[in-house]
XYZ file of C-alpha atoms in Angstrom:
282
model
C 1.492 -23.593 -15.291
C 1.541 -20.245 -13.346
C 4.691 -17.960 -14.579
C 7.292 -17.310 -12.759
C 9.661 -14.061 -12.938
C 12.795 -14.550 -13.874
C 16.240 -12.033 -13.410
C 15.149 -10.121 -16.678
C 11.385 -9.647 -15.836
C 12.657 -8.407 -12.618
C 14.908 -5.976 -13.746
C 12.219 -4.716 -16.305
C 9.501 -4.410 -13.527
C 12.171 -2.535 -12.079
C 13.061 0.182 -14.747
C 9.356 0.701 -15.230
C 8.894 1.519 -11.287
C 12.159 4.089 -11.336
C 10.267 5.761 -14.723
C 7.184 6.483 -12.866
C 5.137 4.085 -14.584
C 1.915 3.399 -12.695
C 1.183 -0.445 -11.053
C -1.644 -0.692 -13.558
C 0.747 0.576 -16.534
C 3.628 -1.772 -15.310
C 0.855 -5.158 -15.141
C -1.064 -4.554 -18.482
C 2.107 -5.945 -20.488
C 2.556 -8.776 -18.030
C -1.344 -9.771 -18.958
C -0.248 -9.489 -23.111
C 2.429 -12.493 -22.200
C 0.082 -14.870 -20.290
C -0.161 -13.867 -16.848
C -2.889 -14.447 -14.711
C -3.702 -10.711 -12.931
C -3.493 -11.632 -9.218
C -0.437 -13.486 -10.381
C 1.135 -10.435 -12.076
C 0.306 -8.095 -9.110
C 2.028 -10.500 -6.624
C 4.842 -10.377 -8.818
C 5.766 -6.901 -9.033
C 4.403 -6.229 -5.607
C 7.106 -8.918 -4.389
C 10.271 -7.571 -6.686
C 9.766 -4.022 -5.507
C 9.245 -5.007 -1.974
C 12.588 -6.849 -2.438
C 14.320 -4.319 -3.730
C 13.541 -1.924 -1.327
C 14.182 -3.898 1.324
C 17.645 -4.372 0.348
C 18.077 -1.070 -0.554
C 17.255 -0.094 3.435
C 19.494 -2.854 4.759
C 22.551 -1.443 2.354
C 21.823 2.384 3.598
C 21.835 1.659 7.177
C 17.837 2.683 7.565
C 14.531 0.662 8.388
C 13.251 -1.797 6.392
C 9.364 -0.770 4.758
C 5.947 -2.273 6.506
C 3.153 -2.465 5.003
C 0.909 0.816 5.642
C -2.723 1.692 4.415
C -2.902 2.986 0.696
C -6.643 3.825 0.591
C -6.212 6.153 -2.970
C -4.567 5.016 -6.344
C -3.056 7.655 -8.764
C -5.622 9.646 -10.660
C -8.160 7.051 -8.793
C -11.681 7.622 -8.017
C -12.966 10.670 -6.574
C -15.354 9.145 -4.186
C -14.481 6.389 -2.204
C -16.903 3.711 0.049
C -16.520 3.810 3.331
C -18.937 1.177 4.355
C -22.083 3.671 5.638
C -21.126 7.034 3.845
C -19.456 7.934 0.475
C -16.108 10.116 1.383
C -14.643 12.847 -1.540
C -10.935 12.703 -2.260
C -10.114 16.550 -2.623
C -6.030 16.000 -2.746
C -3.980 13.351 -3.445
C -0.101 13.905 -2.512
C 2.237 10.684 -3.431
C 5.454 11.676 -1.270
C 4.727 11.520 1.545
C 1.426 9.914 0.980
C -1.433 12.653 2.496
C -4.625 12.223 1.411
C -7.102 15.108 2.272
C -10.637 13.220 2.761
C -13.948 15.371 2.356
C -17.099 14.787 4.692
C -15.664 11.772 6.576
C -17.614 13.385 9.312
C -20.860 14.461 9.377
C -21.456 17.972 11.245
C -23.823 15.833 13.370
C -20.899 13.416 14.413
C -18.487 15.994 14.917
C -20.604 17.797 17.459
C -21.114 15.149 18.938
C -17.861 14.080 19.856
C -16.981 17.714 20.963
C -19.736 17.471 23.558
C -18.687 13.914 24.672
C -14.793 15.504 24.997
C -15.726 18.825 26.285
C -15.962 18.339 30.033
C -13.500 15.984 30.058
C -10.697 17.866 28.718
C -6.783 18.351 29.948
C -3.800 19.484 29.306
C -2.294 17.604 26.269
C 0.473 15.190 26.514
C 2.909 13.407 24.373
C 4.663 10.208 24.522
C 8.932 10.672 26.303
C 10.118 8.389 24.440
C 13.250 7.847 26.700
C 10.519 6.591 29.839
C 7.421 5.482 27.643
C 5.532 7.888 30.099
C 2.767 10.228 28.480
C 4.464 13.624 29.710
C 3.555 17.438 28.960
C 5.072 18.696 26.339
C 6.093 22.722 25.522
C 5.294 21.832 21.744
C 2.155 20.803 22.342
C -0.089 23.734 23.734
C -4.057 21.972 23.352
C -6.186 20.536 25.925
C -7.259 16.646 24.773
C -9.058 13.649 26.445
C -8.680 9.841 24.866
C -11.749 8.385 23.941
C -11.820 4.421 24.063
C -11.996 2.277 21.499
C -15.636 2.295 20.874
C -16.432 4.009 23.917
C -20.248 4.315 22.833
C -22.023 4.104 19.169
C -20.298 7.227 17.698
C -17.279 6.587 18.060
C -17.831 2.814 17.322
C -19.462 3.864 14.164
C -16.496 6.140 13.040
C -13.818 3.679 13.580
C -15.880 1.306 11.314
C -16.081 3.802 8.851
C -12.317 4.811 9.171
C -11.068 1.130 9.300
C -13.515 0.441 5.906
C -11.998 3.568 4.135
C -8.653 2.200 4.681
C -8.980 -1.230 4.828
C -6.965 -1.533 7.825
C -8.695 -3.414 10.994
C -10.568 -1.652 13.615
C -8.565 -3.575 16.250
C -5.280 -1.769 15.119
C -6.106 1.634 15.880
C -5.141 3.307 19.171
C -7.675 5.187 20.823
C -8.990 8.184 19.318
C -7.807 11.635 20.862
C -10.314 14.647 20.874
C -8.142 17.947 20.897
C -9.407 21.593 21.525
C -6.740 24.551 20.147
C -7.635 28.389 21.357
C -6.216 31.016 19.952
C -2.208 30.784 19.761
C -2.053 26.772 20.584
C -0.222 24.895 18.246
C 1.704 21.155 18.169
C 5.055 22.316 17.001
C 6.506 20.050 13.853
C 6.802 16.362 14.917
C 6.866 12.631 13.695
C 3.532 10.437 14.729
C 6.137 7.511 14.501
C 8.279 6.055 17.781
C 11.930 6.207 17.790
C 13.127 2.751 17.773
C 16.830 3.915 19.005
C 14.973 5.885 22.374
C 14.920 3.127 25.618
C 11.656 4.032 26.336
C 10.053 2.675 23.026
C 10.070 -0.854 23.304
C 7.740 -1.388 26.023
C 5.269 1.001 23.247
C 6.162 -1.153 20.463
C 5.234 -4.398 22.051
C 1.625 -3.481 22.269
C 0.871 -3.665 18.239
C 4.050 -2.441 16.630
C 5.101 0.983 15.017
C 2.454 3.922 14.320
C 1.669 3.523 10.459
C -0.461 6.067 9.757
C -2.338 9.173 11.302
C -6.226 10.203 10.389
C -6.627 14.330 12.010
C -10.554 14.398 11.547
C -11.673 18.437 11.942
C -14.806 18.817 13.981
C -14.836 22.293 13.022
C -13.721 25.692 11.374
C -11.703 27.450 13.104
C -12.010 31.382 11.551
C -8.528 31.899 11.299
C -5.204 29.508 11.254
C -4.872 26.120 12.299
C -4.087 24.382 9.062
C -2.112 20.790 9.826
C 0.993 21.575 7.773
C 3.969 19.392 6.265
C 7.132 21.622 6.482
C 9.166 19.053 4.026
C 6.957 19.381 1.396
C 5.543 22.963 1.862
C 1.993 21.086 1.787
C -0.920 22.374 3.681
C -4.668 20.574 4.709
C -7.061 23.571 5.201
C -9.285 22.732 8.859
C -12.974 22.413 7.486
C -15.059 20.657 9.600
C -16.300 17.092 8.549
C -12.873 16.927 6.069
C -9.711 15.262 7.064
C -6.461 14.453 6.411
C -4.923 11.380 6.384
C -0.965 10.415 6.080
C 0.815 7.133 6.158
C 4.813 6.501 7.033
C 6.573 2.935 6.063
C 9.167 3.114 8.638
C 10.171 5.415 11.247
C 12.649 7.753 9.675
C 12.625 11.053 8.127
C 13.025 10.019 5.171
C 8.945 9.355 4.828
C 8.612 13.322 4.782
C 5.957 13.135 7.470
C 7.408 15.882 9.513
C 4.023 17.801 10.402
C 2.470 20.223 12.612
C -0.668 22.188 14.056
C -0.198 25.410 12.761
C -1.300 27.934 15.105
C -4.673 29.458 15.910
C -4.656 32.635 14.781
C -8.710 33.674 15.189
C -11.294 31.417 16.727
C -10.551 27.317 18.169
C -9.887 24.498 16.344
C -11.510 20.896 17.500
C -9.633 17.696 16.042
C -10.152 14.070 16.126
C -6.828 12.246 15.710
C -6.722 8.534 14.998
C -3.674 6.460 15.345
C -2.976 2.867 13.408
C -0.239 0.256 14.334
C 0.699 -2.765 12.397
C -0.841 -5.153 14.051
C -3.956 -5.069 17.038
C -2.819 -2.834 19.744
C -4.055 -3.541 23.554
């Protein structure tokens, strides 16, 4: 007969959570006392969920989704991502950033700066109050979208992206080429939509909230233009073929995801962003 957890388990899973106690660490004594694995997983994956859950509805702040987790504490150094092996250079938990080496080749990320480069205009961002894409002060680059697999690179990248963190191809937006010169920036900002703003639910009904943000570099810029997280006084160094990745459970502050393009200073800096939603965006 599969087990069950009952109040105490629940609390214990619990204490061992608060403690910092890894998943693995919190399982392995769960396994000692009978439990099948998958069954002991579900378990504490379930409790926690639970209890966070309830812990948003009590504060007055969104409920948790499910968002990609692609690297486990003190994991593997070198993950699978389907047709190329990708390094893990940094790992940080809160908020979760992961900064990915040679997603790209240096092959790939010419190429997508030639397919962007005649195509380029002035960057927009999302008015949340309208739903409109709008020019934005804080956002000084020059950008063009690129469909979803537009053409065989950027079909092949996508794969690779949605492989390396197991979250479907389908659910990404379109990917967003962006050229920086010297002195543009994208001033400190949230990749998530305001759910209070009247112009957000029209966004949200085609796949749900932004869960996650990949900023692919598709170059070195000589000087400046590190993507920085102000909350958490964390930088990711531009190197082209590495990038960073960062996920965000609900659309509050309280993910620390605040982050920015830090300026320019010497050169121009060529990203690749990709955006994922919770569910297939159209």
């Amino acid at each position: 007969m599969q087990k069950q957890a009952n109040p105490e388990l629940e609390a214990w899973i619990l204490d061992q959570v608060r403690a910092g106690h890894s998943p693995e660490a919190v399982v392995a004594p769960m396994l000692d006392q009978g439990w099948q694995e998958q069954a002991a997983i579900d378990a504490v994956e379930t409790v926690v969920r639970r209890h966070l859950e309830e812990h948003a509805r009590g504060s007055g702040v969104p409920v948790p989704v499910p968002v990609p987790a692609p690297v486990a504490w003190n994991g593997p150094s070198v993950l699978n991502a389907g047709d190329r092996e990708v390094q893990v250079l940094a790992h940080l938990v809160h908020p979760q950033v992961v900064v990915f080496g040679g997603l790209l080749s240096h092959e790939e990320c010419d190429g997508l700066v030639e397919l962007s480069r005649g195509r380029l205009a002035r960057s927009s961002t999302v008015n949340l109050n309208t739903g409109a894409d709008e020019v934005h002060a804080a956002r000084t680059s020059q950008g063009v979208f690129l469909r979803r697999g537009e053409n065989a690179l950027v079909a092949r990248i996508e794969a690779r992206i949605a492989a390396l963190l197991e979250w479907p191809v389908e659910n990404g937006e379109a990917m967003q080429v962006l050229r920086y010169g010297v002195g543009a920036e994208y001033q400190p900002h949230h990749d998530y939509f305001d759910p209070d703003r009247p112009g957000v639910g029209r966004i949200l009904a085609r796949g749900g909230q932004r869960v996650a943000s990949v900023v692919m570099y598709l170059n070195t810029p000589t000087r400046g233009g590190a993507t920085t997280f102000p909350d958490v006084r964390f930088e990711a160094a531009a190197v082209k073929g590495n990038a960073v990745f960062f996920s965000y459970d609900r659309p509050h502050p309280m993910t620390a995801t605040l982050h920015a393009g830090a300026p320019v200073l010497e050169g121009e800096k060529w990203v690749a962003t990709k955006w994922l939603r919770e569910r297939a965006h159209a």
